[in-house]
Amino acid sequence: MSQARVFLLPDLGEGLTEAELVAWHVSVGDTIVVDQPIAEVETAKSAVEVPSPYAGIVTELHGKPGETLDVGKPLISVTPLFTGVAGGADADDAAPAPSPDDHAASSMSSGSGRPDATPGAASSAPAASEAAAETYREEEKAGSGNVLIGYGTPGGHGVARRTRAPKAALSVVEPVETKPVNTTEDDLSLLRTRVPGKLGAVISPLVRRMAREHGVDLGGLQGSGDSGLIMRRDVEAAISTPAVEPAETRRTPAVEPVETKTADPRTGLAVSARTPVRGVRKAVAANMARSRSEIPEATVWVDVDATALMELREGLKAKGGEAPGLLAFIARFVTAGLKKYPELNTRIETAEDGSQEIVSFDGINLGFAAQTERGLVVPSVRGAEKLSARELDAEIRRLTQVARDGKATPAELGSGTFTLNNYGVFGVDGSAAIINHPEVGILGVGRIIDKPWVVNGELAVRKVTELTLTFDHRVCDGGTAGGFLRFVADAIENPTSLLADI
């Protein structure tokens, strides 16, 4: 019996140390190929489908949906299908792979003692086994090139190459050692689980042992695998289903149990639910707590007359063109402001000896807060200083949709250098936002509403919004923060001065 290869949960990017197991795409006993998605996990930044770097039979799943797994810990164990392939398994130890005509490969030794044996099968078995093993080796070499930290497949063409061996090669798999055929209780159980009309729809020894230990009659089970193959999940379902007592022996309890809720010791109220903090919510909580504990933040704000910006946008729409969204216009003003006040586009790094450095960047990755079903995430527009308002609008829309679909990459969610937060969409005017660690500033935009405003000495009704800047006081003082905020406010009040590139 060969040793199973254990696939460890890889580093999914950005140095993440854990991931929540959302769902398995395979079960124990399933036959998988290289690059086949085996599980969906949710990191602190996105949902990811993990492909298998190995092909073979799934022998163990290391975790249950909802559990948090550490990077570098076992995720799945896979036993190779054939001997001579990376320490592959005996034919009697692995569930058979289906052949092109949907007939599963038999795990019984060839020869006259086998009911479906054919003349000459014994002499051709070694060659057939080697051909099948070669096919297996070719499939493992045909990966798509998916790169997982610590793993990888060499292909790189996007689709795994499947090479089929001749039908005879897949119909017989010979064990390394020839053993006399003994009719045992286990062999009888094996034969009883054949599907009529199929040559080798049998169960693996692992599943047979589980059934034997729990007293499950395999002859009465309907397999859920290919060609009626009985899988581990079928036996587990039979174990978990209680036997039905005869009607005359069943008793009805005199008192029905009443579900009680645990009382909270502090409030005395019943606890209605407990929700684990994990996934995106766990990452947000940790990041916000770190920001509050490490960053000495300060906040400045200003009311802004956005009437001219609103009129500019309406004018573009009236001309029949596609007008960028208001957030894209403000993003354009923010990138111009960060060029003038680069102190707010930095990061503080602390060395092991406690010394600190302010790290400046040659470029701006502008993050923006996006609300999704999985919680608040902050995708970032990379190289935002190079983009026009229209280009910023297109990228913001793309990243918002990707984030809401849960498909944003770690690089898209963890590379920002400054964050723009439009909380006005929630109907609020202002907020003392928490800085997105390890950045040093975040600009919030409130709702745009009609307010009385003095224009040229006269009172008028104008479209007014509030800008709020929260900044790390270690990297700059109030003069720099106020200068940046005033720059963005002036650009909103006089948008044509900065929007020649729209």
C-alpha atoms as one frame of an Amber mdcrd trajectory, in Angstrom:
protein
   0.000   0.000   0.000   1.451   3.361  -1.015   1.791   6.367   1.199  -0.657
   9.207   0.637   0.717  12.591  -0.338  -0.427  15.381   1.962  -1.252  18.748
   0.401  -0.638  21.533   2.918  -2.709  24.721   2.851  -0.510  27.053   0.790
   0.245  30.700   1.354  -2.484  32.267  -0.783  -0.629  35.549  -1.126   0.282
  38.646   0.884   1.656  36.513   3.728  -1.774  35.494   5.045  -1.415  33.001
   7.883  -4.866  31.400   7.938  -8.023  30.805   5.924 -11.559  29.682   6.726
 -12.689  26.499   5.000 -15.956  27.424   3.261 -16.773  24.204   1.392 -15.264
  20.995   0.043 -15.644  20.271  -3.670 -14.533  16.632  -3.247 -15.162  13.770
  -0.842 -13.078  10.900   0.525 -12.911   8.172  -2.114 -13.231  10.582  -5.047
 -10.768  10.381  -7.925  -9.242  13.782  -8.686  -6.889  15.177 -11.329  -4.200
  17.841 -11.222  -5.596  21.398 -11.016  -9.074  20.198 -10.053 -10.642  22.611
  -7.515 -10.842  20.707  -4.237 -12.016  23.339  -1.754 -13.153  26.913  -1.377
 -11.486  28.907   1.367 -12.011  32.458   2.519  -8.972  34.443   3.501  -9.007
  37.739   5.294  -9.199  39.388   1.892 -11.079  37.200  -0.594 -12.676  33.844
  -1.368 -10.346  31.470  -3.219 -10.788  28.091  -4.923  -7.769  25.896  -4.148
  -6.624  23.521  -6.945  -4.939  20.203  -6.221  -1.296  19.786  -7.262  -1.771
  15.997  -7.078  -3.887  13.408  -8.877  -5.254  10.248  -7.303  -7.747   9.075
  -4.695  -8.831  11.407  -1.889  -8.105   9.548   1.355  -8.624  12.263   3.963
 -10.042  15.773   4.277  -8.291  17.683   7.044 -10.998  20.028   8.239 -14.695
  20.789   8.208 -16.537  23.729   6.621 -16.472  26.662   9.014 -13.117  25.740
  10.549 -10.134  28.097  10.376  -7.019  26.401   8.979  -3.458  27.631   9.388
  -1.211  28.010   6.362   1.221  25.070   6.240  -1.191  22.660   7.943  -2.633
  19.595   6.117  -5.574  20.329   3.819  -6.098  17.051   1.940  -4.398  13.655
   1.545  -4.252  12.019  -1.892  -3.100   8.492  -2.730  -1.746   7.966  -6.280
  -3.756   5.632  -8.494  -0.899   3.530  -9.856   2.279   1.880  -8.585   5.598
   3.305  -9.652   4.214   6.832  -9.768   5.662   8.915  -6.961   5.251   6.029
  -4.589   1.855   5.081  -5.996  -0.634   2.686  -4.452  -1.425  -0.979  -5.027
  -4.396  -1.560  -7.219  -6.121  -3.098  -4.224  -5.602   0.007  -2.121  -7.142
   2.650  -4.365 -10.599   3.100  -5.778 -10.563   2.313  -9.527 -10.574   5.032
 -12.146 -13.370   4.957 -14.754 -12.380   3.939 -18.253 -13.492   5.752 -21.443
 -16.546   3.506 -21.802 -17.643   4.254 -18.201 -16.578   0.814 -16.969 -14.549
   1.180 -13.796 -11.214  -0.601 -13.504 -11.350  -3.777 -11.473  -9.290  -4.113
  -8.308  -9.274  -7.947  -8.499  -6.227  -9.890  -9.728  -6.364 -11.111 -13.332
  -6.464 -14.806 -14.060  -8.859 -17.695 -14.536 -10.143 -17.372 -11.004 -11.788
 -14.067 -11.823 -15.303 -14.219 -13.226 -14.718 -11.590 -15.930 -11.183 -12.690
 -16.881 -10.352 -13.159 -20.558  -7.696 -15.410 -22.163  -4.296 -13.779 -22.195
  -5.238 -11.164 -19.640  -2.627 -12.381 -17.160   0.206 -12.098 -19.638  -0.824
  -8.620 -20.788  -1.463  -7.224 -17.292   2.045  -5.842 -16.601   2.094  -3.993
 -19.911  -1.430  -2.709 -19.326  -0.530  -1.552 -15.835   2.566   0.272 -17.107
   0.520   1.932 -19.853  -2.024   3.098 -17.328   0.725   4.344 -15.018   2.304
   6.236 -17.903  -1.050   7.865 -18.616  -1.239   8.883 -14.966   2.266  10.374
 -15.099   1.371  12.350 -18.215  -1.719  13.814 -16.504   0.306  14.918 -13.485
   2.772  16.645 -15.815  -0.008  18.502 -17.625  -0.964  21.038 -14.988  -2.124
  24.522 -15.860   0.836  26.185 -14.200  -1.158  27.321 -11.174   1.300  28.673
  -8.643   0.690  27.990  -4.987   3.393  28.940  -2.523   5.335  25.715  -1.984
   3.555  23.917  -4.824   3.050  24.340  -8.536   2.098  22.532 -11.711   4.309
  22.802 -14.760   1.864  23.267 -17.631   0.847  26.871 -17.873  -1.747  26.643
 -20.667  -4.847  27.241 -18.535  -6.414  23.798 -19.108  -5.042  20.533 -17.788
  -4.037  18.161 -20.607  -5.847  14.831 -20.412  -4.200  11.845 -22.072  -6.248
   8.663 -22.358  -4.551   5.285 -22.441  -5.866   2.419 -24.592  -8.992   0.831
 -23.176  -7.121  -2.344 -22.267  -4.649  -0.343 -20.229  -7.378   1.038 -18.001
  -9.386  -2.135 -17.664  -6.825  -4.104 -15.635  -4.477  -2.877 -12.902  -2.157
  -5.551 -11.508  -0.897  -5.423  -7.901   2.860  -5.333  -7.349   2.757  -8.678
  -5.558   0.620 -11.571  -6.752  -1.377 -12.983  -3.874  -3.528 -16.110  -3.794
  -7.212 -15.352  -4.066  -8.932 -16.263  -0.828 -12.692 -16.079  -0.510 -13.155
 -14.113   2.665 -16.067 -12.302   4.234 -14.501  -9.073   2.990 -14.299 -10.375
  -0.595 -17.942 -11.460  -0.448 -18.853  -8.003   0.747 -16.828  -6.614  -2.131
 -18.693  -8.714  -4.695 -22.082  -7.805  -3.233 -21.400  -4.129  -3.893 -20.924
  -4.537  -7.620 -23.414  -2.696  -9.775 -25.163  -4.980 -12.304 -23.726  -4.508
 -15.777 -20.550  -2.805 -14.500 -17.234  -4.627 -14.313 -15.571  -2.983 -11.366
 -17.823  -0.565  -9.460 -16.402  -1.573  -6.089 -15.530   0.222  -2.901 -12.069
   0.929  -1.498 -10.610  -0.947   1.492 -10.896   2.203   3.590 -14.644   2.334
   3.044 -15.052  -1.443   3.512 -13.219  -1.258   6.831 -15.391   1.628   8.022
 -18.538  -0.288   7.106 -17.316  -3.427   8.854 -16.397  -1.538  12.050 -19.834
   0.091  12.257 -21.871  -2.914  11.203 -23.138  -1.395   7.956 -24.494  -3.872
   5.384 -22.837  -2.809   2.114 -25.174  -4.974   0.089 -28.078  -2.705   0.948
 -26.390   0.605   0.083 -26.890   2.571  -3.116 -23.575   4.153  -4.104 -23.458
   7.857  -4.969 -20.179   7.705  -6.916 -19.599   7.104 -10.605 -21.218   3.870
 -11.842 -22.796   3.346  -8.433 -19.464   3.332  -6.572 -20.021   3.275  -2.815
 -18.190   6.220  -1.280 -17.205   7.019   2.268 -20.024   9.562   2.460 -22.548
   6.783   1.713 -21.298   4.729   4.656 -21.211   7.793   6.910 -24.816   8.556
   5.983 -25.813   4.991   6.840 -24.011   5.252  10.188 -25.702   8.545  11.087
 -29.185   7.304  10.130 -30.677   5.499  13.143 -32.333   2.170  12.585 -36.142
   2.328  12.647 -37.649   0.403  15.526 -40.702  -1.771  14.952 -43.936   0.047
  15.731 -44.775  -2.146  18.722 -41.449  -1.466  20.455 -41.397   2.318  20.044
 -42.340   4.385  23.057 -43.489   7.968  23.170 -41.824   9.923  25.987 -44.245
  11.255  28.532 -42.631  14.708  28.548 -41.264  16.425  25.447 -37.894  18.142
  26.034 -38.122  21.926  25.962 -35.335  23.894  24.257 -33.846  26.387  26.691
 -31.601  29.362  25.934 -28.559  30.182  28.022 -28.921  33.326  30.088 -26.212
  35.960  29.839 -24.709  36.340  33.344 -24.141  40.080  32.961 -27.524  41.198
  31.637 -29.734  38.312  32.681 -31.139  38.164  29.127 -31.403  34.985  27.105
 -28.668  34.627  24.462 -30.421  34.353  21.114 -27.348  33.610  18.970 -23.554
  33.431  18.938 -21.792  34.358  15.694 -18.099  33.495  15.334 -15.898  36.410
  14.274 -14.023  35.042  11.272 -13.159  35.632   7.647 -13.392  39.226   6.465
 -15.050  40.421   9.680 -12.183  38.957  11.729  -9.596  40.676   9.538 -11.417
  44.025   9.714 -11.714  43.790  13.496  -8.016  42.994  13.915  -6.952  45.760
  11.543  -9.144  48.397  13.181  -7.995  47.420  16.674  -4.362  47.636  15.578
  -4.970  51.015  13.953  -6.526  52.440  17.120  -3.781  51.067  19.369  -0.779
  52.080  17.219  -1.713  55.275  15.364  -2.006  58.648  17.124  -4.666  59.979
  14.810  -6.169  63.441  14.411  -9.168  64.618  12.378  -9.908  67.793  10.389
 -12.979  68.576   8.317 -14.502  71.216   6.059 -17.826  71.921   4.349 -17.553
  72.182   0.564 -19.776  73.712  -2.100 -20.038  70.930  -4.702 -22.505  72.767
  -6.953 -19.980  73.382  -9.749 -18.941  69.718  -9.771 -22.560  68.560  -9.938
 -23.254  70.990 -12.815 -20.144  69.801 -14.674 -21.265  66.198 -14.443 -24.802
  67.001 -15.536 -23.373  68.917 -18.507 -21.350  65.906 -19.602 -24.426  63.694
 -19.377 -26.491  66.202 -21.381 -23.965  65.984 -24.231 -24.732  62.304 -24.539
 -21.396  61.165 -23.162 -20.750  58.745 -20.305 -20.053  60.928 -17.275 -17.762
  59.523 -14.572 -19.259  59.032 -11.119 -18.736  61.635  -8.400 -16.366  59.304
  -6.539 -14.116  59.128  -9.627 -13.950  62.920  -9.834 -13.036  63.188  -6.154
 -10.482  60.378  -6.576  -8.847  62.448  -9.321  -8.630  65.428  -6.958  -7.219
  63.229  -4.174  -4.387  61.861  -6.335  -3.450  65.422  -7.354  -3.507  66.451
  -3.689  -1.291  63.528  -2.653   1.281  64.567  -5.263   1.419  67.993  -3.641
   1.363  66.615  -0.070   3.232  63.273  -0.356   3.547  62.941   3.437   0.023
  61.505   3.448   0.992  58.814   0.937   3.477  57.058   3.202   3.766  54.284
   5.773   5.574  53.984   9.101   7.673  50.866   9.647   9.009  49.844  13.043
  12.208  47.798  13.234  12.918  45.091  15.802  15.022  47.508  17.830  12.083
  49.919  18.069  13.425  52.459  15.562  10.950  53.806  13.026  11.117  54.913
   9.394   8.679  56.805   7.200   8.470  54.921   3.901   7.536  57.026   0.850
   6.265  55.625  -2.455   6.844  56.441  -6.091   3.183  56.221  -7.030  -0.293
  56.086  -5.503  -2.458  53.027  -4.942  -5.785  54.620  -4.054  -7.992  52.410
  -1.904 -11.730  52.933  -1.600 -14.176  51.401   0.847 -16.679  48.999  -0.729
 -19.563  47.414   1.142 -20.192  43.761   0.243 -22.241  40.883   1.623 -19.046
  39.598   3.242 -18.383  42.907   4.975 -16.410  46.064   4.286 -13.396  45.601
   2.007 -10.925  48.118   0.568  -9.809  47.335  -2.996  -7.224  49.711  -4.422
  -6.663  51.293  -7.821  -2.987  50.693  -8.556  -1.083  53.562 -10.158  -4.092
  55.852  -9.663  -2.028  59.009 -10.212  -1.631  58.028 -13.884  -5.364  57.709
 -14.593  -7.912  60.253 -15.798 -11.311  60.655 -14.150 -12.883  58.357 -16.767
 -10.208  55.705 -16.271 -10.555  55.939 -12.503 -14.307  55.514 -12.843 -13.927
  52.359 -14.952 -11.425  50.813 -12.535 -13.486  51.680  -9.443 -16.557  50.026
 -10.984 -14.567  46.933 -11.962 -12.979  46.509  -8.552 -16.291  47.074  -6.774
 -17.925  44.265  -8.744 -14.959  41.933  -8.251 -15.015  42.596  -4.499 -18.766
  41.964  -4.244 -18.328  38.695  -6.131 -15.671  37.687  -3.594 -13.097  37.267
  -6.372 -10.726  40.133  -5.586  -7.105  39.046  -5.305  -4.972  39.694  -2.206
  -2.963  42.227  -4.240  -6.135  44.131  -5.148  -7.259  44.205  -1.523  -4.002
  44.774   0.336  -1.855  47.197  -1.639  -3.387  50.614  -0.914  -1.340  53.644
   0.164  -4.281  55.991   0.926  -8.023  55.382   1.298 -11.063  57.295   0.051
 -14.334  56.520   1.856 -17.695  57.637   0.466 -19.960  57.116   3.477 -22.416
  59.627   2.028 -24.105  56.693   0.272 -25.352  55.653   3.720 -27.064  59.010
   4.201 -24.637  60.455   6.746 -22.820  63.785   6.684 -19.552  63.032   8.458
 -17.520  60.431  10.311 -14.267  60.248  12.265 -13.035  57.250  10.301 -10.410
  54.771  11.495  -7.262  54.745   9.353  -6.773  51.599   7.292  -3.534  50.303
   8.867  -0.702  50.547   7.805  -1.689  53.637   5.807  -1.489  57.086   7.398
  -4.599  58.822   6.105  -8.216  58.369   5.051 -10.522  60.952   3.457 -14.259
  60.635   4.015 -16.985  62.192   1.866 -20.472  62.822   3.280 -23.788  63.097
   1.468 -24.369  66.028  -0.905 -27.457  67.978   0.180 -29.059  71.381  -0.353
 -27.878  73.946   2.196 -27.966  77.727   2.520 -24.636  79.152   1.330 -23.297
  82.656   0.866 -22.260  83.308  -2.760 -20.856  86.733  -3.699 -22.350  88.259
  -0.555 -25.789  86.808  -1.146 -27.554  83.830   0.391 -28.237  80.977  -2.017
 -29.146  77.290  -1.952 -26.132  75.204  -2.910 -25.114  71.529  -3.114 -22.925
  71.046  -0.043 -20.906  68.106   1.237 -18.515  67.586   4.135 -14.956  66.298
   3.738 -13.272  64.670   6.744  -9.573  63.798   6.864  -8.206  61.494   9.547
  -4.403  61.349   9.539  -1.472  59.868  11.442   0.023  62.731  13.459   3.441
  61.017  13.415   3.971  61.681   9.697   2.676  65.241   9.454   1.224  68.135
  11.415  -2.040  69.989  11.091  -0.620  72.363   8.507   0.046  69.585   6.005
  -3.275  67.874   6.710  -5.188  71.149   6.434  -3.370  72.075   3.218  -4.273
  68.741   1.598  -7.902  68.968   2.692  -8.217  72.544   1.420  -6.648  71.527
  -1.909  -9.245  68.805  -2.475 -12.079  71.134  -1.358 -10.964  73.865  -3.776
 -10.798  71.323  -6.615 -14.391  70.252  -5.911 -15.565  73.886  -5.892 -13.596
  74.675  -9.104 -13.387  71.310 -10.902 -12.385  72.509 -14.375  -9.024  73.634
 -13.031  -7.923  70.005 -12.641 -10.092  68.113 -15.093  -8.588  68.939 -18.462
  -7.934  65.181 -18.856 -11.496  63.903 -18.369
